[in-house]
Amino acid sequence: MKSTFIIFRFDPDVDPKPHYAEYTIEVEPTDKILDCLNKIRSEHDSTLAFRASCAHGICGSDAMVINGRIALACQKLIRDFKTGNNFVIEPLPLFRVLKDLIVDLDPFFEMHRRVRPFLINQEEVPEKERQQSPDQQKVIDPALRCILCASCTAACPISRVNPEYVGPAALLRAFRYVYDDRDTDTVARLAELNTEDGAWGCKTMWWCTEVCPKGIPVTRCIGQIKRAIKEHGL
Ligand code: SF4
Ligand code: FES
């Protein structure tokens, strides 16, 4: 069958303003949206720019807006959409467009760095590795599934009005270390998160959780950070 893709196009170096280009291609119901973008680029317009790598929901490169909803292009099939003949494809909101569907994720990773996304342990280095029980690992398990696709932060209404808010993805990473029993910097981490640009910036809108392609309960994890802040009397 044939499907029409109406795709956001913008090259800031040459275009005075963004526009939409239309491509009609032959598709199968089982084609991924990413397959269709690849087909458009290889058969119709080699100038179309988008990011993708693994094609299996692992690398987090191809988050975009498909028919008004944020999703990974490699995780959505033609048959997933009721209106299988028409698709509108746009870049992630919130971030500056570099070209077409590619956005500048530097600010996203800058927020990620702010929460010190690495294990901190000041205790003596053990002879072997620092061990963690399966039960303790389960506590942080949801956050380990994050592929840093930026969908949650792009969807977050607070990130849109407060550019200093670290955003849901960074808070999820902070949760991962606050609740990791091998990390010894918990109190300092919680003190850093105890601000309106940190955990309290989250107003529990749930949009992050709704769009997360890995099914991570992002809002719940942020709520657990807030609880830990209170439990530590900060
Ligand atoms: S929490 Fe989900 S939506 Fe947010 S960056 Fe990680 S995988 Fe993507
Ligand atoms: S291409 Fe890697 S997540 Fe979609």
Coordinates of C-alpha atoms and ligand atoms in Angstrom, one line a residue:
M1 CA 0.0 0.0 0.0
K2 CA 1.0 3.6 -0.3
S3 CA 1.6 6.0 2.6
T4 CA 2.3 9.7 2.6
F5 CA 4.9 11.2 4.9
I6 CA 4.7 14.9 5.7
I7 CA 8.1 15.7 7.2
F8 CA 9.4 18.8 8.9
R9 CA 12.3 20.2 7.0
F10 CA 14.7 23.0 8.1
D11 CA 18.3 23.7 7.4
P12 CA 19.1 26.8 9.4
D13 CA 22.1 27.5 7.1
V14 CA 20.0 28.0 4.0
D15 CA 16.3 28.1 4.9
P16 CA 14.7 31.3 6.1
K17 CA 12.1 29.3 7.9
P18 CA 11.0 25.7 8.4
H19 CA 8.6 24.0 5.9
Y20 CA 7.1 20.5 5.4
A21 CA 7.9 18.2 2.5
E22 CA 5.6 15.5 1.3
Y23 CA 6.7 12.0 0.2
T24 CA 4.5 9.1 -0.9
I25 CA 6.1 5.7 -0.8
E26 CA 5.1 2.0 -1.0
V27 CA 5.0 0.5 2.5
E28 CA 4.1 -2.7 4.3
P29 CA 2.0 -2.7 7.5
T30 CA 5.0 -4.3 9.3
D31 CA 7.5 -1.6 8.2
K32 CA 8.9 0.6 11.0
I33 CA 8.6 4.3 10.7
L34 CA 12.4 4.3 10.6
D35 CA 12.3 1.9 7.6
C36 CA 10.1 4.4 5.8
L37 CA 12.5 7.3 6.6
N38 CA 15.4 5.3 5.4
K39 CA 13.5 4.5 2.2
I40 CA 12.6 8.2 1.6
R41 CA 16.2 9.1 2.1
S42 CA 17.7 6.4 -0.1
E43 CA 15.1 6.5 -2.9
H44 CA 13.6 10.1 -2.9
D45 CA 15.6 12.7 -1.1
S46 CA 19.1 12.1 0.1
T47 CA 19.1 15.5 1.9
L48 CA 16.7 14.3 4.6
A49 CA 18.5 14.4 7.9
F50 CA 17.6 12.2 11.0
R51 CA 19.5 10.2 13.6
A52 CA 19.3 6.5 14.0
S53 CA 21.6 3.7 14.8
C54 CA 20.5 0.4 16.3
A55 CA 17.0 0.2 14.8
H56 CA 15.9 -1.9 17.9
G57 CA 15.1 0.6 20.7
I58 CA 18.5 0.4 22.3
C59 CA 20.6 3.4 21.3
G60 CA 17.9 6.1 21.9
S61 CA 18.9 8.1 18.7
D62 CA 15.6 8.3 16.8
A63 CA 13.2 9.9 19.2
M64 CA 10.9 12.2 17.2
V65 CA 7.3 13.3 17.0
I66 CA 5.1 10.9 15.0
N67 CA 1.6 12.1 14.3
G68 CA 1.7 14.4 17.3
R69 CA 3.2 11.9 19.8
I70 CA 6.8 11.5 20.9
A71 CA 8.2 8.0 20.0
L72 CA 11.2 6.1 18.7
A73 CA 10.9 5.7 14.9
C74 CA 12.3 2.2 15.2
Q75 CA 9.7 1.1 17.7
K76 CA 6.6 2.1 15.7
L77 CA 5.2 0.2 12.8
I78 CA 2.9 1.4 10.1
R79 CA 0.2 -0.9 11.5
D80 CA 0.4 0.7 14.9
F81 CA -1.4 3.8 13.6
K82 CA -5.1 3.9 12.8
T83 CA -4.5 6.4 10.0
G84 CA -2.0 4.1 8.3
N85 CA -1.9 6.2 5.1
N86 CA -0.7 9.5 6.4
F87 CA 2.1 10.4 8.8
V88 CA 3.4 13.7 10.0
I89 CA 6.9 13.5 11.3
E90 CA 8.5 16.3 13.3
P91 CA 11.6 16.8 15.5
L92 CA 11.5 16.6 19.3
P93 CA 10.2 19.7 20.8
L94 CA 12.1 21.8 23.4
F95 CA 15.5 21.4 21.6
R96 CA 17.0 23.6 18.8
V97 CA 16.7 22.1 15.4
L98 CA 20.1 21.4 13.8
K99 CA 18.7 20.0 10.6
D100 CA 15.3 18.5 9.8
L101 CA 14.6 15.8 12.5
I102 CA 18.0 16.3 14.2
V103 CA 18.0 18.4 17.4
D104 CA 20.8 19.8 19.5
L105 CA 21.0 17.5 22.5
D106 CA 24.0 19.3 24.2
P107 CA 21.7 21.0 26.8
F108 CA 20.1 17.6 27.6
F109 CA 23.5 16.0 28.3
E110 CA 24.6 19.1 30.2
M111 CA 21.7 18.5 32.6
H112 CA 22.6 14.9 32.8
R113 CA 26.2 15.8 33.8
R114 CA 24.8 18.1 36.5
V115 CA 23.5 15.2 38.6
R116 CA 27.0 13.6 38.6
P117 CA 25.9 10.4 36.7
F118 CA 28.6 8.1 38.2
L119 CA 29.0 6.0 41.3
I120 CA 30.7 7.8 44.2
N121 CA 32.2 5.7 47.0
Q122 CA 34.8 7.0 49.4
E123 CA 35.3 3.7 51.3
E124 CA 38.4 1.6 50.9
V125 CA 38.5 -0.2 47.6
P126 CA 37.6 -3.9 48.2
E127 CA 39.8 -6.7 46.9
K128 CA 37.2 -7.6 44.3
E129 CA 34.2 -5.6 43.0
R130 CA 31.7 -3.6 45.1
Q131 CA 28.9 -6.1 45.4
Q132 CA 25.2 -5.5 45.3
S133 CA 22.4 -7.9 46.3
P134 CA 19.8 -8.9 43.7
D135 CA 17.2 -7.2 46.0
Q136 CA 19.1 -3.9 46.1
Q137 CA 19.6 -4.1 42.3
K138 CA 15.8 -4.4 41.9
V139 CA 15.3 -1.0 43.6
I140 CA 17.2 0.8 40.8
D141 CA 16.3 -1.6 38.1
P142 CA 13.8 0.7 36.3
A143 CA 16.4 3.5 35.9
L144 CA 18.9 1.1 34.4
R145 CA 16.6 0.7 31.4
C146 CA 17.0 4.3 30.4
I147 CA 18.5 4.8 26.9
L148 CA 18.9 8.6 27.2
C149 CA 16.6 9.2 24.2
A150 CA 15.5 12.5 25.7
S151 CA 11.8 11.8 25.0
C152 CA 10.8 12.5 28.6
T153 CA 12.6 15.8 28.9
A154 CA 11.3 16.9 25.5
A155 CA 7.7 16.1 26.7
C156 CA 8.1 17.7 30.1
P157 CA 6.0 20.9 30.4
I158 CA 8.2 22.2 33.2
S159 CA 11.4 21.9 31.1
R160 CA 9.6 24.2 28.6
V161 CA 9.0 27.0 31.0
N162 CA 12.1 26.6 33.2
P163 CA 15.3 26.1 31.2
E164 CA 17.3 25.6 34.5
Y165 CA 15.2 22.6 35.5
V166 CA 17.3 19.5 35.1
G167 CA 14.4 17.5 33.7
P168 CA 13.1 14.0 34.1
A169 CA 15.9 12.1 32.5
A170 CA 18.6 13.7 34.7
L171 CA 16.4 13.1 37.8
L172 CA 16.0 9.5 36.8
R173 CA 19.7 9.1 36.6
A174 CA 20.0 10.9 40.0
F175 CA 17.5 8.4 41.4
R176 CA 19.7 5.6 40.2
Y177 CA 22.6 6.7 42.3
V178 CA 20.6 8.0 45.3
Y179 CA 19.1 4.5 45.7
D180 CA 22.3 2.6 44.8
D181 CA 23.4 1.1 48.1
R182 CA 27.0 1.2 46.9
D183 CA 27.0 5.0 46.5
T184 CA 28.2 6.9 49.6
D185 CA 27.3 10.5 48.5
T186 CA 23.6 10.2 49.1
V187 CA 23.1 13.1 51.4
A188 CA 25.1 15.5 49.2
R189 CA 23.2 14.3 46.1
L190 CA 19.9 14.9 47.9
A191 CA 21.0 18.3 49.0
E192 CA 21.8 19.2 45.4
L193 CA 18.4 17.9 44.2
N194 CA 16.5 19.8 47.0
T195 CA 15.7 22.8 44.8
E196 CA 13.1 24.0 42.3
D197 CA 15.5 23.3 39.5
G198 CA 16.0 19.8 40.9
A199 CA 13.5 17.3 42.2
W200 CA 10.9 20.0 43.3
G201 CA 10.7 21.3 39.8
C202 CA 8.7 18.2 39.0
K203 CA 5.0 19.0 39.4
T204 CA 3.9 15.3 38.8
M205 CA 2.4 15.9 35.4
W206 CA 3.3 12.3 34.3
W207 CA 4.0 13.3 30.7
C208 CA 7.5 11.9 31.0
T209 CA 6.2 8.5 32.1
E210 CA 3.6 8.5 29.3
V211 CA 6.1 8.9 26.5
C212 CA 9.0 6.8 27.8
P213 CA 9.7 4.1 25.2
K214 CA 11.2 1.8 27.8
G215 CA 8.1 1.9 30.1
I216 CA 10.1 3.4 33.0
P217 CA 8.0 4.9 35.8
V218 CA 10.0 8.2 35.6
T219 CA 7.5 10.3 37.7
R220 CA 7.4 7.6 40.4
C221 CA 11.2 7.6 40.6
I222 CA 11.3 11.4 40.9
G223 CA 8.7 11.1 43.7
Q224 CA 11.0 8.6 45.5
I225 CA 13.8 11.3 45.4
K226 CA 11.4 13.8 47.0
R227 CA 10.6 11.3 49.7
A228 CA 14.3 10.6 50.4
I229 CA 14.9 14.4 50.7
K230 CA 12.2 14.6 53.4
E231 CA 13.4 11.4 55.1
H232 CA 16.9 12.9 55.4
G233 CA 15.4 16.0 57.0
L234 CA 16.7 18.3 54.3
Ligands
SF4_1 S1 13.6 7.9 31.0 FE1 12.7 6.9 29.1 S2 12.1 8.7 27.9 FE2 13.6 9.5 29.4 S3 15.6 9.4 28.4 FE3 15.3 7.5 29.6 S4 14.4 6.0 28.1 FE4 14.2 8.1 27.2
FES2 S1 17.6 3.6 16.2 FE1 18.4 3.1 18.2 S2 16.6 3.4 19.5 FE2 15.8 3.6 17.5

